[in-house]
Amino acid sequence: MSEYTVRPARSADILGIHHLLAPLVDRRILLGKDLAILYGAVQEFVVAERDGQLIGCGALHVMWEDLGEIRTLIVRDDWLRHGVGREIVADLEQRARTLGLTRLFCLTFETEFFTRRGFAPIGEQVVDPDVYSQLLRSPDEGVAEFLDLAHVKPNTLGNTRMLKSL
């Protein structure tokens, strides 16, 4: 297979990201996202591209002063185990450092993949009570999953909450 590049997403990539997402939504691996949500978050995404075709994507969502989430990490099936996911995560981690984040959260079925990248499963309380009370005000479902709130139980899809210190 030929080389690929990882770059910031552009609005023209959103339909391709939506297309990458659809089969994983059908298999209940990822939650679906409306196009309006994806367009509104385009600045959070990076894409992996080969010969003009998207082969993967991922997003970095800032949750708090020191905390971000890796979201919507997708690699096309025919590109699995070619380092695409690793490169996307490395790019998102660098973006997180540039933003001054020191911790990254993910909610995943791919625990071995994320463990190899320094993530570890987390328990109940991973932020102090003041930050917790502020995060409770967020309408973002990812924040609710991070906080392990009852209204997103049973853990929407049954995956694992993981955290990495940068």
Coordinates of N, CA, C and O in Angstrom, one line a residue:
M1 N 0.8 -1.2 0.0 CA 0.0 0.0 0.0 C 0.9 1.2 0.0 O 2.0 1.2 0.6
S2 N 0.4 2.3 -0.6 CA 1.2 3.5 -0.8 C 1.2 4.3 0.5 O 0.4 4.0 1.5
E3 N 1.9 5.3 0.6 CA 2.0 6.2 1.8 C 0.7 7.0 2.0 O 0.0 7.1 1.1
Y4 N 0.6 7.4 3.2 CA -0.6 8.3 3.5 C -0.1 9.5 4.3 O 1.1 9.5 4.8
T5 N -0.9 10.5 4.4 CA -0.6 11.6 5.2 C -1.7 11.8 6.3 O -2.8 11.5 6.1
V6 N -1.3 12.4 7.4 CA -2.2 12.8 8.4 C -2.2 14.4 8.4 O -1.1 15.0 8.5
R7 N -3.4 15.0 8.3 CA -3.5 16.4 8.2 C -4.7 16.9 8.9 O -5.6 16.1 9.2
P8 N -4.8 18.2 9.2 CA -6.0 18.8 9.8 C -7.2 18.6 8.8 O -7.0 18.7 7.6
A9 N -8.3 18.3 9.3 CA -9.5 18.1 8.5 C -10.0 19.5 8.0 O -9.8 20.5 8.6
R10 N -10.6 19.4 6.8 CA -11.3 20.6 6.2 C -12.8 20.3 6.1 O -13.2 19.1 6.2
S11 N -13.6 21.3 5.9 CA -15.0 21.1 5.8 C -15.4 20.1 4.7 O -16.3 19.3 4.8
A12 N -14.6 20.1 3.7 CA -14.8 19.2 2.5 C -14.6 17.7 2.9 O -15.0 16.8 2.2
D13 N -14.0 17.5 4.1 CA -13.7 16.1 4.6 C -14.9 15.5 5.4 O -14.9 14.3 5.6
I14 N -15.8 16.4 5.8 CA -16.9 15.9 6.7 C -17.7 14.8 6.1 O -18.0 13.8 6.8
L15 N -18.1 14.9 4.9 CA -18.9 13.8 4.3 C -18.1 12.5 4.3 O -18.7 11.4 4.6
G16 N -16.8 12.6 4.1 CA -16.0 11.4 4.1 C -15.8 10.8 5.5 O -15.8 9.6 5.7
I17 N -15.7 11.7 6.5 CA -15.7 11.3 7.9 C -17.0 10.6 8.3 O -17.0 9.5 8.9
H18 N -18.1 11.2 7.9 CA -19.4 10.6 8.1 C -19.5 9.2 7.5 O -20.1 8.3 8.1
H19 N -19.0 9.1 6.3 CA -19.0 7.8 5.6 C -18.1 6.7 6.4 O -18.5 5.6 6.5
L20 N -17.0 7.2 6.9 CA -16.1 6.3 7.7 C -16.9 5.8 9.0 O -16.7 4.7 9.4
L21 N -17.7 6.7 9.5 CA -18.4 6.5 10.8 C -19.5 5.5 10.6 O -19.8 4.7 11.5
A22 N -20.2 5.6 9.5 CA -21.5 4.9 9.4 C -21.4 3.4 9.7 O -22.3 2.9 10.4
P23 N -20.5 2.6 9.1 CA -20.4 1.2 9.4 C -20.2 0.9 10.9 O -20.7 -0.1 11.4
L24 N -19.4 1.7 11.6 CA -19.1 1.5 13.0 C -20.4 1.9 13.9 O -20.6 1.2 14.9
V25 N -21.2 2.8 13.4 CA -22.4 3.1 14.1 C -23.4 1.9 13.9 O -24.0 1.4 14.9
D26 N -23.4 1.3 12.7 CA -24.3 0.2 12.4 C -23.9 -1.0 13.3 O -24.7 -1.8 13.7
R27 N -22.6 -1.2 13.6 CA -22.1 -2.3 14.4 C -22.1 -1.9 15.9 O -21.6 -2.7 16.7
R28 N -22.6 -0.7 16.3 CA -22.7 -0.3 17.7 C -21.3 -0.1 18.3 O -21.1 -0.3 19.5
I29 N -20.3 0.2 17.5 CA -18.9 0.4 18.0 C -18.8 1.9 18.4 O -18.1 2.2 19.4
L30 N -19.3 2.8 17.6 CA -19.3 4.2 17.8 C -20.7 4.8 17.8 O -21.6 4.2 17.1
L31 N -20.9 5.9 18.5 CA -22.2 6.6 18.4 C -22.3 7.4 17.1 O -21.3 8.0 16.7
G32 N -23.5 7.5 16.5 CA -23.6 8.3 15.3 C -23.5 9.8 15.7 O -23.8 10.2 16.8
K33 N -23.2 10.6 14.7 CA -23.1 12.0 14.8 C -23.8 12.6 13.6 O -23.5 12.2 12.4
D34 N -24.7 13.6 13.8 CA -25.3 14.3 12.7 C -24.2 15.1 12.0 O -23.2 15.6 12.6
L35 N -24.5 15.3 10.7 CA -23.6 16.1 9.9 C -23.4 17.5 10.5 O -22.2 18.0 10.5
A36 N -24.4 18.1 11.0 CA -24.3 19.4 11.7 C -23.3 19.4 12.8 O -22.5 20.4 13.0
I37 N -23.3 18.4 13.6 CA -22.3 18.2 14.7 C -20.9 18.1 14.1 O -20.0 18.7 14.6
L38 N -20.8 17.2 13.1 CA -19.4 17.0 12.5 C -18.9 18.3 11.9 O -17.7 18.6 12.1
Y39 N -19.7 19.0 11.2 CA -19.2 20.3 10.6 C -18.8 21.3 11.7 O -17.8 22.0 11.6
G40 N -19.6 21.3 12.8 CA -19.3 22.2 13.9 C -18.0 21.8 14.6 O -17.4 22.7 15.3
A41 N -17.6 20.6 14.5 CA -16.4 20.1 15.1 C -15.2 19.9 14.2 O -14.2 19.3 14.6
V42 N -15.3 20.4 12.9 CA -14.3 20.1 11.9 C -12.9 20.5 12.4 O -11.9 19.8 12.1
Q43 N -12.8 21.6 13.2 CA -11.5 22.0 13.7 C -10.9 21.0 14.7 O -9.7 21.1 15.0
E44 N -11.7 20.1 15.2 CA -11.2 19.1 16.2 C -10.6 17.9 15.5 O -9.8 17.1 16.1
F45 N -10.8 17.7 14.2 CA -10.5 16.5 13.5 C -9.2 16.6 12.8 O -8.8 17.7 12.2
V46 N -8.5 15.5 12.7 CA -7.4 15.2 11.7 C -7.9 14.0 10.9 O -8.7 13.2 11.3
V47 N -7.4 14.0 9.7 CA -7.7 12.8 8.8 C -6.4 12.2 8.3 O -5.4 12.9 8.1
A48 N -6.5 10.9 8.0 CA -5.4 10.2 7.3 C -6.0 10.1 5.9 O -7.1 9.6 5.7
E49 N -5.1 10.4 4.9 CA -5.5 10.4 3.5 C -4.5 9.7 2.7 O -3.3 9.8 2.9
R50 N -4.9 8.9 1.7 CA -4.1 8.3 0.7 C -4.7 8.5 -0.7 O -5.8 8.2 -0.9
D51 N -3.9 9.1 -1.6 CA -4.4 9.4 -2.9 C -5.8 10.0 -3.0 O -6.7 9.6 -3.7
G52 N -6.0 11.0 -2.1 CA -7.3 11.7 -2.1 C -8.4 11.0 -1.4 O -9.5 11.5 -1.3
Q53 N -8.2 9.8 -0.9 CA -9.2 9.1 -0.2 C -9.0 9.1 1.3 O -7.8 8.8 1.8
L54 N -10.0 9.3 2.1 CA -9.8 9.2 3.6 C -9.8 7.8 4.0 O -10.6 6.9 3.6
I55 N -8.7 7.5 4.8 CA -8.5 6.1 5.3 C -8.7 6.1 6.8 O -8.6 5.0 7.4
G56 N -8.8 7.3 7.5 CA -8.9 7.3 8.9 C -9.2 8.7 9.4 O -9.0 9.7 8.6
C57 N -9.6 8.8 10.6 CA -9.8 10.2 11.2 C -9.8 10.0 12.7 O -9.8 8.9 13.3
G58 N -9.7 11.1 13.4 CA -9.8 11.2 14.8 C -10.0 12.7 15.2 O -9.6 13.6 14.5
A59 N -10.5 12.9 16.4 CA -10.7 14.2 16.9 C -10.2 14.4 18.3 O -10.2 13.5 19.1
L60 N -9.8 15.6 18.6 CA -9.4 16.0 20.0 C -10.4 17.1 20.4 O -10.5 18.1 19.9
H61 N -11.1 16.7 21.5 CA -12.1 17.6 22.1 C -11.6 18.1 23.5 O -11.3 17.2 24.3
V62 N -11.5 19.4 23.7 CA -11.0 19.9 25.0 C -12.2 19.8 25.9 O -13.3 20.3 25.6
M63 N -12.0 19.2 27.1 CA -13.0 19.1 28.1 C -12.8 20.0 29.3 O -13.8 20.4 30.0
W64 N -11.6 20.4 29.6 CA -11.2 21.2 30.8 C -9.9 21.8 30.5 O -9.2 21.4 29.6
E65 N -9.4 22.6 31.5 CA -8.1 23.3 31.4 C -7.0 22.3 31.0 O -6.1 22.7 30.2
D66 N -7.0 21.2 31.6 CA -5.9 20.2 31.5 C -6.3 18.9 30.8 O -5.5 18.0 30.7
L67 N -7.5 18.8 30.4 CA -8.1 17.6 30.0 C -8.7 17.6 28.6 O -9.6 18.5 28.3
G68 N -8.4 16.7 27.8 CA -9.0 16.5 26.4 C -9.5 15.1 26.2 O -9.1 14.2 27.0
E69 N -10.2 14.9 25.2 CA -10.7 13.6 24.8 C -10.4 13.3 23.4 O -10.6 14.1 22.5
I70 N -9.9 12.1 23.1 CA -9.7 11.6 21.8 C -11.1 10.9 21.4 O -11.5 10.0 22.1
R71 N -11.7 11.4 20.3 CA -13.0 11.0 19.9 C -13.0 10.5 18.4 O -12.1 11.0 17.7
T72 N -13.9 9.7 18.1 CA -14.2 9.4 16.7 C -12.9 8.9 16.0 O -12.6 9.3 14.9
L73 N -12.1 8.0 16.7 CA -10.9 7.5 16.1 C -11.4 6.3 15.2 O -11.9 5.3 15.7
I74 N -11.1 6.5 13.9 CA -11.6 5.5 12.9 C -10.5 5.2 11.9 O -9.8 6.2 11.4
V75 N -10.2 3.9 11.6 CA -9.3 3.6 10.5 C -10.1 2.6 9.7 O -10.7 1.6 10.2
R76 N -10.1 2.8 8.4 CA -10.8 2.0 7.4 C -10.2 0.5 7.6 O -9.0 0.3 7.8
D77 N -11.1 -0.5 7.5 CA -10.7 -1.9 7.7 C -9.5 -2.3 6.9 O -8.6 -3.0 7.5
D78 N -9.4 -1.9 5.7 CA -8.3 -2.3 4.8 C -7.0 -1.6 5.2 O -5.9 -2.0 4.7
W79 N -7.0 -0.7 6.1 CA -5.8 0.0 6.6 C -5.5 -0.3 8.0 O -4.5 0.3 8.6
L80 N -6.2 -1.2 8.7 CA -5.9 -1.6 10.0 C -4.5 -2.3 10.1 O -4.1 -2.9 9.1
R81 N -3.8 -2.0 11.1 CA -2.5 -2.6 11.4 C -1.4 -2.1 10.4 O -0.5 -2.8 10.1
H82 N -1.6 -0.9 9.9 CA -0.6 -0.2 9.1 C -0.1 1.1 9.7 O 0.6 1.9 9.1
G83 N -0.4 1.3 11.0 CA 0.2 2.4 11.7 C -0.7 3.7 11.6 O -0.3 4.7 12.1
V84 N -1.8 3.6 10.9 CA -2.7 4.8 10.7 C -3.2 5.3 12.0 O -3.1 6.5 12.3
G85 N -3.8 4.4 12.8 CA -4.4 4.8 14.1 C -3.3 5.4 15.0 O -3.5 6.4 15.7
R86 N -2.1 4.8 15.0 CA -1.0 5.2 15.8 C -0.6 6.7 15.4 O -0.4 7.5 16.3
E87 N -0.5 6.9 14.1 CA -0.2 8.2 13.6 C -1.2 9.3 14.0 O -0.9 10.4 14.3
I88 N -2.5 8.9 13.8 CA -3.6 9.9 14.2 C -3.5 10.2 15.7 O -3.6 11.4 16.0
V89 N -3.3 9.2 16.5 CA -3.3 9.5 18.0 C -2.0 10.3 18.3 O -2.1 11.2 19.1
A90 N -0.9 10.0 17.7 CA 0.3 10.8 17.9 C 0.1 12.3 17.5 O 0.5 13.2 18.2
D91 N -0.6 12.5 16.4 CA -0.9 13.9 16.0 C -1.8 14.6 17.0 O -1.6 15.7 17.4
L92 N -2.9 13.8 17.4 CA -3.8 14.4 18.4 C -3.1 14.7 19.7 O -3.4 15.7 20.4
E93 N -2.2 13.8 20.1 CA -1.5 14.1 21.4 C -0.6 15.3 21.3 O -0.5 16.1 22.2
Q94 N 0.0 15.5 20.1 CA 0.9 16.7 19.9 C 0.0 18.0 20.0 O 0.3 19.0 20.5
R95 N -1.2 17.9 19.4 CA -2.1 19.0 19.4 C -2.5 19.3 20.8 O -2.7 20.5 21.2
A96 N -2.8 18.2 21.6 CA -3.1 18.4 23.0 C -2.0 19.1 23.8 O -2.3 20.0 24.6
R97 N -0.8 18.7 23.6 CA 0.3 19.4 24.2 C 0.4 20.8 23.9 O 0.7 21.7 24.7
T98 N 0.2 21.1 22.6 CA 0.3 22.5 22.1 C -0.8 23.3 22.8 O -0.6 24.5 23.1
L99 N -1.9 22.7 23.1 CA -3.0 23.5 23.8 C -2.8 23.5 25.3 O -3.6 24.2 26.0
G100 N -1.8 22.9 25.8 CA -1.5 22.9 27.2 C -2.2 21.8 28.0 O -2.2 21.9 29.2
L101 N -2.8 20.9 27.3 CA -3.4 19.8 28.0 C -2.4 18.8 28.6 O -1.3 18.6 28.0
T102 N -2.7 18.2 29.7 CA -1.8 17.3 30.4 C -2.4 15.9 30.5 O -1.7 15.0 30.9
R103 N -3.7 15.7 30.2 CA -4.3 14.4 30.3 C -5.3 14.2 29.1 O -5.9 15.2 28.7
L104 N -5.3 13.0 28.6 CA -6.2 12.7 27.6 C -7.1 11.5 28.0 O -6.6 10.5 28.5
F105 N -8.4 11.6 27.7 CA -9.4 10.6 28.0 C -9.8 10.0 26.7 O -9.8 10.6 25.6
C106 N -10.2 8.7 26.7 CA -10.9 8.1 25.6 C -11.9 7.1 26.2 O -11.7 6.5 27.3
L107 N -12.9 6.8 25.4 CA -13.9 5.8 25.7 C -13.8 4.8 24.5 O -14.1 5.1 23.4
T108 N -13.4 3.5 24.8 CA -13.0 2.7 23.7 C -13.3 1.2 24.0 O -13.3 0.7 25.1
F109 N -13.4 0.4 22.9 CA -13.4 -1.0 22.9 C -11.9 -1.5 22.7 O -11.6 -2.6 23.0
E110 N -11.1 -0.6 22.1 CA -9.8 -1.0 21.7 C -8.8 -0.8 22.8 O -7.8 0.0 22.7
T111 N -9.0 -1.5 23.9 CA -8.1 -1.2 25.1 C -6.7 -1.6 24.9 O -5.8 -0.9 25.4
E112 N -6.4 -2.6 24.1 CA -5.0 -3.0 23.9 C -4.3 -1.9 23.1 O -3.1 -1.6 23.4
F113 N -5.0 -1.4 22.1 CA -4.4 -0.3 21.2 C -4.0 0.9 22.1 O -2.9 1.4 22.0
F114 N -5.0 1.3 22.9 CA -4.7 2.5 23.8 C -3.8 2.2 24.9 O -3.0 3.1 25.3
T115 N -3.8 1.0 25.4 CA -2.8 0.7 26.5 C -1.4 0.8 25.9 O -0.5 1.3 26.6
R116 N -1.2 0.3 24.7 CA 0.2 0.4 24.0 C 0.6 1.9 23.9 O 1.8 2.2 23.7
R117 N -0.4 2.8 23.9 CA -0.1 4.2 23.8 C -0.1 5.0 25.1 O -0.1 6.2 25.1
G118 N 0.0 4.2 26.2 CA 0.1 4.8 27.5 C -1.2 5.1 28.3 O -1.1 5.7 29.3
F119 N -2.3 4.7 27.7 CA -3.6 4.9 28.4 C -3.8 3.8 29.4 O -3.3 2.7 29.2
A120 N -4.6 4.1 30.4 CA -4.9 3.0 31.4 C -6.4 3.2 31.8 O -6.9 4.3 31.8
P121 N -7.1 2.1 32.1 CA -8.5 2.2 32.6 C -8.6 3.1 33.8 O -7.6 3.1 34.6
I122 N -9.7 3.8 33.9 CA -9.8 4.7 35.1 C -11.0 4.3 35.9 O -11.9 3.6 35.4
G123 N -11.0 4.7 37.2 CA -12.0 4.4 38.1 C -13.0 5.5 38.2 O -13.2 6.3 37.2
E124 N -13.6 5.7 39.3 CA -14.7 6.7 39.5 C -14.3 8.1 39.4 O -14.6 8.8 38.5
Q125 N -13.5 8.6 40.4 CA -13.2 10.0 40.6 C -11.8 10.3 40.0 O -10.8 10.0 40.6
V126 N -11.8 11.0 38.9 CA -10.5 11.4 38.3 C -10.2 12.9 38.3 O -9.2 13.3 37.8
V127 N -11.2 13.7 38.7 CA -11.0 15.1 38.9 C -11.5 15.5 40.3 O -12.2 14.8 40.9
D128 N -11.0 16.7 40.7 CA -11.3 17.1 42.1 C -12.8 17.6 42.1 O -13.4 17.8 41.0
P129 N -13.4 17.6 43.3 CA -14.8 17.9 43.4 C -15.2 19.3 42.7 O -16.3 19.4 42.2
D130 N -14.4 20.3 42.8 CA -14.8 21.6 42.2 C -14.9 21.4 40.6 O -15.8 22.0 40.0
V131 N -13.9 20.8 40.0 CA -13.9 20.6 38.6 C -15.1 19.7 38.2 O -15.8 19.9 37.3
Y132 N -15.3 18.6 39.0 CA -16.5 17.8 38.8 C -17.8 18.6 38.7 O -18.6 18.4 37.8
S133 N -18.0 19.4 39.7 CA -19.2 20.2 39.7 C -19.3 21.1 38.5 O -20.4 21.4 38.0
Q134 N -18.2 21.7 38.0 CA -18.2 22.5 36.8 C -18.5 21.6 35.6 O -19.3 22.0 34.7
L135 N -17.9 20.5 35.5 CA -18.1 19.6 34.3 C -19.6 19.1 34.3 O -20.1 18.8 33.2
L136 N -20.2 18.9 35.4 CA -21.6 18.5 35.4 C -22.5 19.4 34.6 O -23.6 19.0 34.1
R137 N -22.1 20.6 34.5 CA -22.9 21.6 33.7 C -22.8 21.5 32.2 O -23.6 22.1 31.5
S138 N -21.9 20.7 31.8 CA -21.7 20.5 30.3 C -22.8 19.7 29.7 O -23.1 18.6 30.2
P139 N -23.3 20.1 28.6 CA -24.3 19.3 27.9 C -23.7 18.2 27.0 O -24.4 17.4 26.4
D140 N -22.4 18.2 27.0 CA -21.7 17.2 26.1 C -21.7 15.8 26.6 O -21.4 15.6 27.8
E141 N -22.2 14.9 25.8 CA -22.3 13.5 26.2 C -20.9 12.9 26.5 O -20.8 12.0 27.4
G142 N -19.9 13.3 25.9 CA -18.5 12.8 26.1 C -18.1 13.2 27.6 O -17.5 12.4 28.2
V143 N -18.5 14.4 28.0 CA -18.2 14.8 29.4 C -18.9 13.9 30.4 O -18.4 13.4 31.4
A144 N -20.2 13.6 30.0 CA -21.0 12.7 30.9 C -20.4 11.3 31.0 O -20.4 10.7 32.1
E145 N -19.9 10.8 29.9 CA -19.3 9.5 29.9 C -18.0 9.6 30.7 O -17.7 8.6 31.4
F146 N -17.2 10.6 30.5 CA -16.0 10.8 31.3 C -16.3 10.7 32.8 O -15.6 10.1 33.6
L147 N -17.3 11.5 33.2 CA -17.7 11.5 34.6 C -18.4 10.3 35.1 O -18.7 10.1 36.3
D148 N -18.7 9.4 34.1 CA -19.4 8.1 34.5 C -20.8 8.4 35.1 O -21.2 7.7 36.1
L149 N -21.5 9.3 34.5 CA -22.8 9.7 35.0 C -23.9 8.6 34.7 O -23.8 8.0 33.7
A150 N -24.8 8.4 35.6 CA -25.8 7.4 35.5 C -26.6 7.5 34.2 O -27.0 6.5 33.6
H151 N -26.9 8.8 33.8 CA -27.8 8.9 32.6 C -27.2 8.4 31.3 O -27.8 8.3 30.3
V152 N -25.9 8.1 31.3 CA -25.2 7.5 30.1 C -25.0 6.0 30.4 O -24.3 5.4 29.6
K153 N -25.5 5.5 31.4 CA -25.3 4.1 31.8 C -26.5 3.3 31.2 O -27.5 3.8 31.0
P154 N -26.3 2.0 30.8 CA -25.1 1.3 31.0 C -24.1 1.6 29.9 O -24.2 1.2 28.8
N155 N -23.2 2.5 30.2 CA -22.0 3.0 29.4 C -22.3 2.9 27.9 O -21.6 2.3 27.2
T156 N -23.4 3.5 27.5 CA -23.9 3.6 26.2 C -23.6 2.4 25.3 O -24.5 1.8 24.8
L157 N -22.4 2.1 25.1 CA -22.0 1.0 24.2 C -21.3 -0.2 24.9 O -21.0 -1.2 24.4
G158 N -20.9 0.0 26.2 CA -20.2 -1.0 27.0 C -18.7 -1.0 26.8 O -18.1 -2.0 27.0
N159 N -18.2 0.2 26.5 CA -16.7 0.2 26.3 C -16.0 0.7 27.6 O -16.6 0.9 28.6
T160 N -14.7 0.9 27.5 CA -13.8 1.2 28.6 C -13.4 2.6 28.7 O -13.0 3.2 27.6
R161 N -13.5 3.3 29.8 CA -13.0 4.6 30.1 C -11.5 4.5 30.4 O -11.1 3.8 31.2
M162 N -10.7 5.3 29.6 CA -9.2 5.2 29.8 C -8.7 6.7 29.8 O -9.2 7.6 29.3
L163 N -7.5 6.8 30.5 CA -6.9 8.1 30.7 C -5.3 8.0 30.5 O -4.8 6.9 30.8
K164 N -4.7 9.0 29.9 CA -3.3 9.1 29.7 C -2.8 10.4 30.2 O -3.4 11.5 29.9
S165 N -1.7 10.4 31.0 CA -1.0 11.6 31.3 C 0.0 11.9 30.2 O 0.8 11.0 29.9
L166 N 0.0 13.2 29.8 CA 1.0 13.5 28.7 C 2.3 14.0 29.3 O 2.4 14.5 30.4

